Coordinates of C-alpha atoms in Angstrom, one line a residue:
Chain A
M61 CA 59.5 131.3 158.6
S62 CA 60.8 129.1 155.9
L63 CA 63.0 126.6 155.5
I64 CA 65.9 128.5 154.5
T65 CA 65.6 131.6 157.1
Q66 CA 66.0 128.6 159.8
L67 CA 68.7 126.6 158.0
I68 CA 70.6 130.5 158.2
D69 CA 69.8 131.1 161.8
G70 CA 71.0 127.9 162.4
L71 CA 74.3 128.5 160.6
S72 CA 74.7 131.6 162.9
L73 CA 74.1 130.5 165.6
G74 CA 76.2 126.8 164.7
S75 CA 78.9 129.2 163.4
V76 CA 79.1 131.0 167.5
Y77 CA 79.1 127.3 168.9
A78 CA 81.9 126.9 166.2
V79 CA 84.1 129.5 167.2
I80 CA 83.9 128.8 170.6
A81 CA 84.3 125.3 170.1
L82 CA 87.8 126.1 168.4
G83 CA 89.5 127.2 171.7
Y84 CA 88.0 124.3 173.8
T85 CA 89.6 122.0 171.2
M86 CA 92.8 124.1 170.9
V87 CA 93.8 124.2 174.4
Y88 CA 92.2 120.0 174.9
G89 CA 95.0 119.2 171.7
I90 CA 97.8 120.7 173.1
A91 CA 97.8 120.8 176.8
K92 CA 95.5 117.6 177.5
M93 CA 92.4 119.6 179.4
L94 CA 88.8 120.0 179.0
N95 CA 89.3 124.0 179.9
F96 CA 85.4 124.4 182.0
A97 CA 86.7 127.9 182.4
H98 CA 86.8 128.6 178.9
G99 CA 82.3 129.4 178.9
D100 CA 82.8 131.7 181.7
V101 CA 85.8 133.8 179.4
I102 CA 83.0 134.5 176.8
M103 CA 80.9 135.6 179.9
V104 CA 83.7 138.2 180.9
G105 CA 84.5 139.3 177.0
G106 CA 80.3 139.7 177.1
Y107 CA 80.5 142.2 180.0
I108 CA 83.7 143.9 179.2
C109 CA 82.0 145.1 176.0
Y110 CA 78.9 145.9 177.5
E111 CA 80.7 148.4 179.8
I112 CA 82.4 150.0 177.2
M113 CA 79.5 150.5 174.8
V114 CA 76.8 150.6 177.2
S115 CA 77.9 152.3 180.2
A116 CA 81.0 154.3 178.3
G117 CA 79.1 154.9 175.6
M118 CA 81.8 154.4 172.9
P119 CA 81.8 152.7 169.8
S120 CA 81.2 149.0 169.5
I121 CA 84.2 148.1 167.7
L122 CA 86.2 149.8 170.8
G123 CA 84.2 147.5 173.1
I124 CA 84.8 144.5 171.2
L125 CA 89.0 145.1 171.3
A126 CA 88.8 145.6 174.1
A127 CA 87.0 142.5 175.6
M128 CA 89.5 140.5 173.3
V129 CA 92.7 142.5 174.8
V130 CA 91.3 141.7 178.5
C131 CA 90.1 137.9 177.7
T132 CA 93.6 137.3 175.7
V133 CA 95.2 138.5 179.2
L134 CA 92.7 136.6 181.3
G135 CA 93.5 132.9 180.2
I136 CA 96.9 133.5 179.9
T137 CA 96.6 134.6 183.2
I138 CA 94.4 131.6 184.0
E139 CA 96.6 129.1 182.3
R140 CA 100.2 131.0 184.6
F141 CA 98.4 130.4 187.8
A142 CA 96.2 127.8 188.0
Y143 CA 97.1 124.9 185.3
K144 CA 100.7 125.5 184.2
P145 CA 101.5 124.1 188.0
L146 CA 99.4 121.4 187.5
R147 CA 101.4 120.2 184.2
K148 CA 102.0 117.0 185.7
A149 CA 99.1 116.0 187.6
G150 CA 96.2 113.7 186.9
S151 CA 93.7 115.2 184.3
L152 CA 90.7 115.0 187.1
A153 CA 93.0 117.3 189.4
V154 CA 93.3 119.7 186.4
L155 CA 89.6 119.3 185.7
I156 CA 88.0 120.0 189.0
T157 CA 91.2 123.0 189.7
A158 CA 89.3 124.7 185.5
I159 CA 85.7 124.1 187.6
G160 CA 87.0 126.0 190.8
V161 CA 88.1 128.8 188.0
S162 CA 85.1 128.6 185.8
Y163 CA 83.1 129.2 189.7
F164 CA 85.4 132.1 190.6
L165 CA 85.0 133.9 187.7
Q166 CA 81.3 133.6 187.8
N167 CA 81.1 134.9 191.5
A168 CA 83.2 137.2 190.4
A169 CA 81.1 138.5 187.9
M170 CA 78.2 138.6 190.2
L171 CA 80.1 140.6 192.6
I172 CA 81.2 143.2 189.8
F173 CA 78.4 143.1 187.6
G174 CA 75.5 142.2 189.8
S175 CA 73.4 139.0 189.3
E176 CA 70.8 140.7 187.2
T177 CA 70.6 140.6 183.5
K178 CA 71.9 143.1 181.5
T179 CA 69.9 144.4 178.0
F180 CA 72.7 144.2 176.3
T181 CA 72.6 146.2 172.3
S182 CA 73.7 144.7 169.1
V183 CA 77.2 145.6 168.3
V184 CA 76.0 145.1 164.4
P185 CA 73.6 148.2 163.4
S186 CA 70.2 146.6 162.6
F187 CA 70.1 146.4 159.3
A188 CA 68.5 143.6 157.0
L189 CA 69.2 142.1 154.0
A190 CA 66.3 141.5 151.5
I191 CA 66.5 139.1 148.3
K192 CA 63.5 138.1 147.3
D193 CA 60.8 137.4 150.0
L194 CA 63.8 136.0 152.3
S195 CA 65.1 138.3 155.1
I196 CA 68.1 138.1 156.8
S197 CA 69.3 140.2 159.7
G198 CA 72.4 142.5 159.3
L199 CA 73.3 140.6 162.7
T200 CA 73.0 136.9 161.4
L201 CA 75.6 138.2 158.2
V202 CA 77.8 139.5 160.4
T203 CA 78.3 136.2 162.3
I204 CA 78.4 134.0 159.9
V205 CA 81.4 136.3 158.1
V206 CA 83.2 136.8 160.6
S207 CA 83.1 133.5 162.3
V208 CA 84.1 131.9 158.9
V209 CA 86.7 134.7 158.6
I210 CA 88.0 133.0 161.3
M211 CA 87.8 129.7 161.1
I212 CA 89.9 130.6 157.5
A213 CA 92.6 132.7 159.5
L214 CA 93.2 129.8 162.5
T215 CA 93.4 127.1 159.6
L216 CA 96.0 129.2 157.7
F217 CA 97.8 130.2 161.2
I218 CA 97.9 126.6 162.2
K219 CA 99.0 126.0 158.7
K220 CA 101.5 128.1 157.5
S221 CA 102.9 130.1 160.7
K222 CA 106.0 129.2 162.5
I223 CA 104.2 129.6 166.0
G224 CA 101.0 127.3 164.2
K225 CA 103.6 124.6 163.5
A226 CA 105.1 124.4 167.2
M227 CA 101.3 124.7 168.1
R228 CA 100.7 121.4 165.7
A229 CA 104.2 119.3 167.1
V230 CA 103.2 119.8 170.8
S231 CA 100.0 118.4 170.3
E232 CA 101.4 115.5 168.6
D233 CA 104.3 114.6 170.9
K234 CA 105.0 117.3 174.0
D235 CA 108.6 115.8 174.7
A236 CA 109.6 114.8 171.1
A237 CA 108.5 118.8 170.2
E238 CA 110.6 120.0 173.3
L239 CA 113.4 118.3 172.1
M240 CA 113.3 120.2 168.6
G241 CA 114.0 123.2 170.1
I242 CA 110.0 124.2 170.8
N243 CA 109.4 126.1 174.1
V244 CA 106.3 124.1 174.6
N245 CA 105.7 126.5 177.7
S246 CA 105.1 129.8 175.8
T247 CA 103.0 127.9 172.8
I248 CA 100.5 126.7 175.5
S249 CA 100.3 130.0 176.5
V250 CA 99.9 131.3 173.2
T251 CA 97.2 128.8 172.3
F252 CA 95.3 130.2 175.6
A253 CA 95.8 133.8 174.3
I254 CA 94.1 132.4 170.8
G255 CA 91.6 130.3 172.5
S256 CA 90.3 133.3 174.8
A257 CA 90.2 136.0 172.1
L258 CA 88.2 134.1 169.9
A259 CA 86.1 133.6 172.8
A260 CA 85.5 136.8 173.5
I261 CA 84.2 137.5 169.8
A262 CA 82.0 135.0 170.3
G263 CA 81.0 136.2 174.0
V264 CA 80.4 139.8 172.0
L265 CA 78.1 138.1 169.4
L266 CA 76.2 135.7 171.6
C267 CA 75.1 138.6 173.4
S268 CA 74.7 140.8 170.9
T269 CA 71.8 137.9 169.7
S270 CA 70.7 137.0 172.6
K271 CA 70.1 141.1 173.5
G272 CA 71.1 140.4 177.0
I273 CA 74.3 139.6 179.8
M274 CA 74.8 138.2 183.2
P275 CA 76.8 136.0 185.4
T276 CA 76.0 132.9 183.6
T277 CA 75.7 133.6 180.1
G278 CA 78.7 131.5 179.2
S279 CA 77.3 128.0 181.1
M280 CA 74.9 126.8 178.2
P281 CA 76.6 127.5 175.4
G282 CA 80.1 126.7 176.9
I283 CA 78.5 123.4 177.1
K284 CA 77.0 123.3 173.9
A285 CA 80.2 124.4 172.3
F286 CA 82.3 121.9 174.1
T287 CA 79.4 119.1 173.2
A288 CA 80.1 120.5 169.2
A289 CA 84.0 119.7 169.8
V290 CA 83.2 116.6 170.8
F291 CA 80.9 116.2 168.4
G292 CA 83.4 116.7 166.0
G293 CA 86.3 115.0 167.3
I294 CA 88.5 116.8 170.3
G295 CA 91.5 117.9 169.0
S296 CA 90.8 118.3 165.6
I297 CA 89.9 121.6 164.5
P298 CA 87.8 121.2 160.7
G299 CA 86.2 118.8 163.6
A300 CA 85.2 121.7 166.2
M301 CA 83.6 123.9 163.1
V302 CA 81.9 121.0 161.6
G303 CA 80.5 120.3 164.9
G304 CA 79.7 123.5 166.3
L305 CA 77.9 124.1 162.9
L306 CA 76.0 120.8 162.8
L307 CA 75.4 121.6 166.7
G308 CA 73.7 124.9 165.3
V309 CA 71.6 124.0 162.8
I310 CA 70.4 121.1 164.4
E311 CA 69.3 122.7 167.2
T312 CA 67.5 125.6 165.3
L313 CA 65.5 122.7 163.2
S314 CA 64.5 121.0 165.9
K315 CA 63.4 124.1 167.8
A316 CA 61.3 124.8 165.2
Y317 CA 60.4 121.6 163.4
I318 CA 59.8 119.3 166.6
S319 CA 59.6 120.8 169.9
Y320 CA 61.2 124.1 171.2
E321 CA 60.9 122.5 175.1
L322 CA 62.6 119.6 174.4
T323 CA 65.5 120.9 171.5
D324 CA 68.4 120.6 174.7
A325 CA 67.6 116.4 174.9
I326 CA 67.4 116.5 170.9
V327 CA 70.5 117.7 171.0
F328 CA 72.2 115.8 173.2
A329 CA 70.6 112.7 172.0
I330 CA 72.0 112.5 168.2
L331 CA 75.0 113.4 170.3
I332 CA 75.3 110.1 172.3
V333 CA 73.8 108.5 169.0
V334 CA 77.0 109.8 167.0
L335 CA 79.2 109.1 169.8
L336 CA 77.7 105.5 169.4
V337 CA 78.5 104.8 166.3
R338 CA 81.8 106.8 166.0
P339 CA 83.8 106.6 169.3
T340 CA 85.9 109.7 168.5
G341 CA 83.3 111.9 167.1
L342 CA 83.6 112.6 163.3
F343 CA 86.8 113.8 162.9
G344 CA 89.0 112.4 165.7
K345 CA 92.0 109.8 165.1
K346 CA 91.1 106.7 166.1
I347 CA 93.7 105.3 168.4
N348 CA 95.2 102.5 168.0
E349 CA 96.2 100.5 171.2
K350 CA 99.6 99.2 172.0
V351 CA 100.1 96.9 174.9
Chain B
M156 CA 94.6 102.8 218.6
K157 CA 97.5 100.0 218.9
N158 CA 94.7 97.2 218.3
L159 CA 93.1 99.4 215.6
K160 CA 97.0 99.5 213.6
S161 CA 97.0 95.5 214.0
L162 CA 94.0 95.2 211.9
S163 CA 93.9 94.9 208.3
K164 CA 93.4 97.7 206.5
Y165 CA 90.0 96.2 204.9
A166 CA 88.7 96.3 208.5
R167 CA 89.8 99.5 209.9
T168 CA 87.9 101.4 206.8
N169 CA 85.0 99.5 207.9
I170 CA 85.6 100.6 211.2
Y171 CA 86.5 104.5 210.4
S172 CA 83.0 104.5 207.9
Y173 CA 80.9 103.0 210.2
G174 CA 82.1 104.1 213.2
M175 CA 82.0 108.4 212.3
V176 CA 78.7 107.7 210.3
I177 CA 77.7 105.8 213.9
V178 CA 78.9 108.7 216.1
A179 CA 77.4 111.4 213.7
F180 CA 74.1 110.1 214.5
V181 CA 74.2 109.7 217.9
V182 CA 76.1 112.9 218.2
V183 CA 72.9 114.8 216.7
T184 CA 70.4 113.0 218.4
I185 CA 71.4 114.4 221.4
A186 CA 72.2 117.6 220.4
Q187 CA 69.2 117.9 219.0
S188 CA 67.2 116.1 222.2
M189 CA 68.7 119.1 223.9
G190 CA 67.4 121.6 221.7
M191 CA 71.2 122.4 219.7
I192 CA 70.0 122.0 216.8
N193 CA 68.2 125.1 215.2
N194 CA 65.4 125.0 212.7
F195 CA 68.4 125.9 210.0
L196 CA 70.6 123.4 211.2
G197 CA 68.2 120.8 211.2
G198 CA 67.1 121.4 207.7
L199 CA 70.6 120.5 206.9
L200 CA 70.7 116.8 208.2
V201 CA 68.6 115.2 204.9
P202 CA 70.9 116.8 202.4
V203 CA 73.9 115.9 204.2
C204 CA 73.1 112.8 204.3
V205 CA 71.8 112.7 200.7
Y206 CA 74.9 114.3 199.3
V207 CA 77.0 111.1 201.7
V208 CA 75.3 108.4 199.4
M209 CA 75.9 110.2 196.0
A210 CA 79.6 111.2 196.6
L211 CA 79.9 107.1 197.9
S212 CA 78.3 106.2 194.9
L213 CA 80.3 108.4 192.2
N214 CA 83.3 107.2 194.1
L215 CA 82.0 103.5 192.9
V216 CA 82.1 105.0 189.2
V217 CA 85.2 107.8 189.4
G218 CA 87.3 106.4 191.9
V219 CA 86.8 102.3 191.8
S220 CA 86.3 101.8 188.5
G221 CA 88.7 104.9 187.2
E222 CA 85.1 106.5 184.7
L223 CA 84.4 110.1 184.7
S224 CA 80.9 110.8 185.2
L225 CA 79.7 114.7 184.8
G226 CA 76.4 113.5 184.8
H227 CA 75.8 111.6 188.4
A228 CA 73.1 114.3 189.4
G229 CA 70.8 112.4 186.6
F230 CA 70.0 109.4 188.2
M231 CA 69.6 111.2 191.4
S232 CA 66.9 113.3 189.2
V233 CA 65.2 109.8 187.6
G234 CA 65.0 108.8 191.4
A235 CA 63.5 111.5 193.0
F236 CA 60.9 112.0 190.3
S237 CA 60.0 108.3 190.0
G238 CA 59.2 108.0 194.2
I239 CA 57.7 111.5 193.9
V240 CA 55.2 109.8 191.6
A241 CA 55.4 106.3 193.9
A242 CA 54.9 108.0 196.9
A243 CA 51.6 110.1 195.8
M244 CA 50.1 106.8 194.4
V245 CA 50.0 105.2 197.4
R246 CA 49.7 108.3 199.2
D247 CA 46.0 107.7 200.4
S248 CA 46.4 103.4 200.2
I249 CA 49.0 104.0 203.0
S250 CA 49.3 105.6 206.3
S251 CA 52.4 105.3 207.4
D252 CA 55.3 107.2 206.2
P253 CA 58.2 105.2 206.8
L254 CA 56.9 103.0 204.4
K255 CA 55.8 105.2 202.2
L256 CA 59.0 106.4 202.3
L257 CA 61.0 103.0 201.7
I258 CA 58.6 102.6 198.6
A259 CA 59.6 106.0 196.9
I260 CA 63.3 104.9 197.9
V261 CA 63.0 101.5 196.2
I262 CA 61.0 102.7 193.6
G263 CA 63.4 105.5 192.8
G264 CA 66.7 103.4 193.3
I265 CA 64.5 100.9 190.8
F266 CA 64.2 103.4 187.8
A267 CA 67.7 104.8 188.3
G268 CA 69.2 101.6 188.2
I269 CA 67.3 100.6 184.8
V270 CA 68.2 103.9 183.5
G271 CA 71.8 103.8 184.6
F272 CA 71.8 100.3 183.1
L273 CA 70.5 101.9 179.6
V274 CA 73.2 104.7 180.0
G275 CA 75.6 102.2 180.8
I276 CA 75.4 100.5 177.3
P277 CA 77.1 103.3 175.6
V278 CA 79.7 103.4 178.5
L279 CA 81.3 100.5 177.5
R280 CA 82.0 102.0 173.8
L281 CA 83.3 104.6 175.2
R282 CA 87.0 106.4 177.0
G283 CA 87.5 108.8 179.3
D284 CA 86.4 112.3 177.8
Y285 CA 83.8 110.9 175.9
L286 CA 82.9 108.8 178.3
A287 CA 82.2 112.4 180.5
I288 CA 80.1 113.7 177.8
V289 CA 78.0 111.2 177.3
T290 CA 77.1 111.1 180.7
L291 CA 76.5 114.7 180.3
A292 CA 74.5 114.8 177.9
F293 CA 72.5 112.2 179.4
G294 CA 72.0 114.5 182.6
E295 CA 70.5 116.9 180.2
I296 CA 68.4 115.0 178.6
I297 CA 66.7 113.9 182.3
K298 CA 66.1 117.5 182.9
N299 CA 64.9 118.8 179.5
I300 CA 62.5 115.8 180.0
I301 CA 61.2 116.3 183.3
N302 CA 60.7 120.1 182.4
Y303 CA 58.7 118.6 180.0
I304 CA 56.2 116.0 181.3
Y305 CA 52.8 116.5 183.3
V306 CA 51.9 113.6 185.6
G307 CA 48.7 113.5 187.8
V308 CA 47.4 110.8 190.6
D309 CA 43.6 110.2 190.5
A310 CA 41.0 107.6 191.5
N311 CA 41.5 106.3 187.9
G312 CA 45.5 106.0 188.9
L313 CA 48.2 107.9 187.0
H314 CA 47.8 110.3 183.7
V315 CA 50.6 111.4 182.2
C316 CA 50.6 114.4 179.6
T317 CA 53.1 117.1 177.9
G318 CA 51.9 120.6 177.0
T319 CA 50.1 121.9 180.1
A320 CA 48.6 120.4 183.4
D321 CA 44.8 120.9 181.4
N322 CA 45.9 117.4 178.9
L323 CA 46.0 115.2 182.3
N324 CA 41.8 114.8 182.0
M325 CA 41.7 114.4 185.9
E326 CA 38.8 114.0 188.0
N327 CA 39.7 115.5 191.1
G328 CA 43.1 114.4 190.9
R329 CA 46.4 115.4 192.6
I330 CA 49.0 117.5 189.6
V331 CA 52.1 115.5 191.2
L332 CA 54.5 116.5 188.0
Q333 CA 54.1 120.2 186.8
G334 CA 56.5 120.6 184.0
P335 CA 59.3 123.4 184.6
Q336 CA 57.7 124.0 188.3
G337 CA 58.6 120.4 188.8
A338 CA 57.1 118.1 191.8
V339 CA 54.5 120.1 193.6
G340 CA 52.7 119.3 197.3
V341 CA 54.7 116.9 197.5
Q342 CA 54.4 115.1 201.2
K343 CA 57.7 115.9 203.5
I344 CA 58.2 112.4 204.8
A345 CA 62.5 112.6 204.9
T346 CA 63.9 112.0 208.1
F347 CA 67.3 112.0 209.3
G348 CA 67.0 109.0 210.8
A349 CA 66.3 107.3 207.4
G350 CA 68.7 109.4 205.8
I351 CA 71.6 107.4 208.4
V352 CA 70.2 103.9 207.3
L353 CA 70.7 104.8 203.4
V354 CA 74.0 106.3 204.3
L355 CA 74.9 103.0 206.5
V356 CA 73.1 100.6 203.7
T357 CA 75.5 102.6 201.1
L358 CA 78.3 101.8 202.7
F359 CA 77.4 98.3 203.5
V360 CA 77.3 98.3 199.1
V361 CA 80.1 100.0 198.7
I362 CA 82.3 98.5 201.0
N363 CA 81.2 94.7 200.0
L364 CA 81.2 95.1 196.2
I365 CA 85.0 97.1 196.1
H366 CA 86.1 93.4 198.7
S367 CA 84.5 90.9 197.0
R368 CA 85.7 89.4 193.7
S369 CA 83.9 91.7 191.3
G370 CA 85.1 94.8 192.8
R371 CA 88.7 93.1 192.6
A372 CA 88.0 92.5 189.0
I373 CA 86.6 96.3 188.7
T374 CA 89.8 97.5 190.2
A375 CA 92.1 95.5 187.6
I376 CA 89.7 96.6 184.8
R377 CA 91.0 100.7 186.0
D378 CA 94.7 99.7 186.2
N379 CA 95.3 97.9 183.2
R380 CA 92.0 97.3 180.7
I381 CA 94.3 95.5 178.3
A382 CA 96.1 93.2 181.2
A383 CA 92.5 92.6 183.0
E384 CA 90.9 91.3 179.8
S385 CA 93.5 89.1 178.6
V386 CA 93.4 87.4 182.2
G387 CA 89.9 87.1 181.1
I388 CA 87.7 89.2 183.1
S389 CA 84.6 90.8 181.3
V390 CA 85.2 94.0 181.2
T391 CA 81.9 94.9 179.9
K392 CA 79.8 93.0 182.9
Y393 CA 82.3 94.2 186.0
K394 CA 82.2 98.1 184.8
L395 CA 78.2 98.1 184.1
T396 CA 77.9 96.4 187.4
A397 CA 79.6 99.4 189.2
F398 CA 77.7 102.0 186.9
V399 CA 74.0 100.2 187.7
T400 CA 74.7 99.9 191.3
S401 CA 76.3 103.5 191.4
A402 CA 72.8 104.4 189.6
V403 CA 70.9 102.9 191.7
L404 CA 72.5 104.1 195.1
A405 CA 72.1 108.1 193.5
G406 CA 68.2 106.9 192.7
M407 CA 67.6 106.1 196.1
A408 CA 69.5 109.1 197.5
G409 CA 67.1 111.2 194.8
A410 CA 64.4 109.7 196.3
L411 CA 64.8 111.0 199.7
Y412 CA 66.1 114.0 198.7
A413 CA 62.9 114.7 197.2
M414 CA 60.9 113.8 200.2
N415 CA 62.9 116.6 202.7
Y416 CA 60.9 119.5 200.5
S417 CA 57.7 120.3 199.3
S418 CA 58.2 121.1 195.9
I419 CA 61.6 120.5 193.6
A420 CA 62.2 121.3 190.6
A421 CA 64.0 119.3 188.0
K422 CA 66.7 122.4 187.9
K423 CA 68.3 121.4 191.2
F424 CA 70.0 118.8 189.5
D425 CA 71.7 120.0 186.7
F426 CA 75.4 119.9 185.7
N427 CA 76.5 122.0 188.2
T428 CA 75.0 119.5 190.7
S429 CA 77.1 117.0 189.4
I430 CA 80.0 118.5 189.6
L431 CA 79.9 119.2 193.3
I432 CA 79.2 115.9 193.9
L433 CA 82.4 115.1 191.7
V434 CA 84.4 117.4 193.5
F435 CA 83.3 115.5 196.7
V436 CA 85.3 112.7 195.5
V437 CA 88.0 114.1 194.4
L438 CA 88.7 116.5 197.4
G439 CA 87.9 113.1 199.6
G440 CA 91.0 110.8 197.4
M441 CA 89.1 108.8 195.0
G442 CA 88.3 105.3 196.4
N443 CA 88.8 106.4 199.8
I444 CA 85.7 105.8 201.5
P445 CA 86.1 107.8 205.2
G446 CA 87.4 110.6 202.6
T447 CA 84.5 110.9 200.6
I448 CA 82.4 111.2 204.0
L449 CA 84.9 113.5 205.7
A450 CA 84.8 115.9 202.5
T451 CA 81.3 115.8 201.5
V452 CA 80.3 117.0 205.1
V453 CA 82.4 119.1 205.3
L454 CA 82.2 121.1 201.9
Y455 CA 78.1 121.1 201.7
L456 CA 78.4 122.5 205.2
V457 CA 81.1 125.1 204.9
P458 CA 78.9 127.0 202.5
E459 CA 75.9 126.7 203.8
L460 CA 77.3 128.2 207.0
L461 CA 79.2 130.4 205.3
R462 CA 76.0 132.0 204.1
S463 CA 75.8 135.3 206.3
F464 CA 78.8 136.1 204.2
A465 CA 76.4 135.9 201.4
D466 CA 78.0 137.0 198.2
Y467 CA 81.3 136.1 198.8
R468 CA 81.2 132.5 199.6
M469 CA 81.0 131.0 195.8
L470 CA 84.0 133.2 195.5
I471 CA 85.3 131.8 198.8
Y472 CA 84.7 128.3 197.8
A473 CA 86.0 128.5 194.4
I474 CA 89.4 130.2 196.0
V475 CA 89.3 127.3 198.5
L476 CA 89.0 124.4 195.3
I477 CA 91.6 126.2 193.4
V478 CA 94.1 126.3 196.5
V479 CA 93.6 122.9 197.9
M480 CA 94.0 121.4 194.0
L481 CA 97.6 123.3 193.9
A482 CA 98.4 122.3 197.0
K483 CA 97.8 119.1 196.5
N484 CA 100.3 118.7 193.6
S485 CA 102.7 121.2 194.5
Q486 CA 106.3 119.8 195.3
K487 CA 106.9 122.2 197.5
V488 CA 104.0 121.6 199.8
K489 CA 104.7 117.3 199.6
M490 CA 108.2 118.0 201.3
L491 CA 106.6 121.1 203.9
K492 CA 104.2 118.3 204.8
D493 CA 106.6 115.8 205.4
T494 CA 109.2 117.3 207.0
I495 CA 106.0 119.0 209.4
L496 CA 105.2 115.3 210.0
E497 CA 108.8 114.3 210.9
K498 CA 109.1 116.9 213.1
I499 CA 106.2 115.9 215.3
F500 CA 106.3 112.0 215.2
K501 CA 110.1 111.7 214.5
K502 CA 109.7 109.4 211.6
T503 CA 109.3 109.6 208.6
K504 CA 105.8 109.0 206.6
P505 CA 106.7 106.7 203.4
T506 CA 105.8 108.2 200.7
E507 CA 102.5 107.1 199.0
V508 CA 103.2 105.7 195.3
G509 CA 100.7 106.0 192.2
D510 CA 98.4 108.4 193.7
N511 CA 97.6 110.3 190.9
V512 CA 95.2 113.2 192.5

């Protein structure tokens, strides 16, 4: 395959990572927590879409919408029952709870849907775009377009809308935001809702690309997207986008040109090097210490 | 009991910790001689010791040094596979099993320590969640690399290659590491006694480190880095001390763990294993040594003993984990606990200050 095809595949993978990373980074920015269960929300989204689309045989658009609704409700529920009571607790307590939620989702999925891999049919009808001798599959194209649309919409939402403004205020200073009359609790809920809805879309795109789904489907992409978020500077929205895209491209290129087996090692090694040079990620704010 | 209370806190922690391990060893040995321990339970003895060592060593990083590490299983992996290779090299020249095991454990500890030192250098530049991600990344890198290499031993010594086992170019040698399949044909020489000895050694190292000058420097850095730095404590030196010590102990535990199975793959030491150990440490109470030991034993054994519930056991485990974390941080539960304690002991327990988790 030519370099350009590889680059396009990398962008496609990277844009899915970026969409997932957005969920991580928004939650981190606002609730100051690492939501380890985010990867498993992706998996739930994938299964819901699978059940509607493959088992019930309904159109794929219904599957995607159902996945988004279920994941949004799931995200809000998780936040309400597992994370909200720990708002004042230490960050490790929240981390362990998030891990508990992640185990819970994985095992619940195993009981409900079974542990075997199920074949996922692509949500995009198979077609290919051919420009000269370059051929891009429809799924790749749709993935990139959908992700770019999501990123632009989200950026506008956070920059222009009132809720977006509230989100930025809460991430800057929770107490001051509360004094200004912002409802911090509902702002955090909205953040979880948006992050989870994005995770549902990412889940469907991811399963369409890998053509299979199982209860642990979300783990590795979750870790990779988390890495991407840190790569770009966690808490920063453009950082998550750039981090995700870069990670996808690096992964695809090293798979094609360096070594298939060592891909993960290369991706993570680059991450470590980046963090050594820029300890707060590419777009992370430098934190000045006050005594 | 009265005498115990009059001792210093330091001495009490020591007595509880060492006492617990020795009592456990005596009880298990007696039970074993009476034939009360079946094969299934017997198979859990070495892993329990290994996980106790892992939790105690991670406690040094997370509890004492206050850094979040998500790649502790990576050091276990380094220790396990370097230990396996070392044991395979001396397989024919040394006949005594305990000596072979000792060599494997020492080599495992040394290699994990070297890797810990190399990984520890970035640790000094990063804080909090960024540190967590670097350790996570490191764990994944180790897993990936071990999945990639093939190692064999023959009369000429060690052969290392990548790709397939055919590239080893051995003459009648034995394959030790087989890429994604991991280590094969490992001699099962780990014993419960060795596990207990390793736990005692770990306790000795950890307790003495915590209560030494270095230990006080490490906790000072954890509590307030800037204040510690301003009184002339070298942050680099002491953080690295805690990190490398923890890595060495984890490597030794890994080597012991590997010697308990005839074959073992790198994917055993993945992110989930790191998380499992972190859960032991956090639920045991960070920095609390007897608590860590107890939490590890209970949390490791319960899911194993619940195997008859098969599919439901991890679901139950997850729910218990969430409920415990919520209860531990809930004001209502704390008040309820205090009133119950008050009724039983007719006195109020002093409220703890500064306990975060």
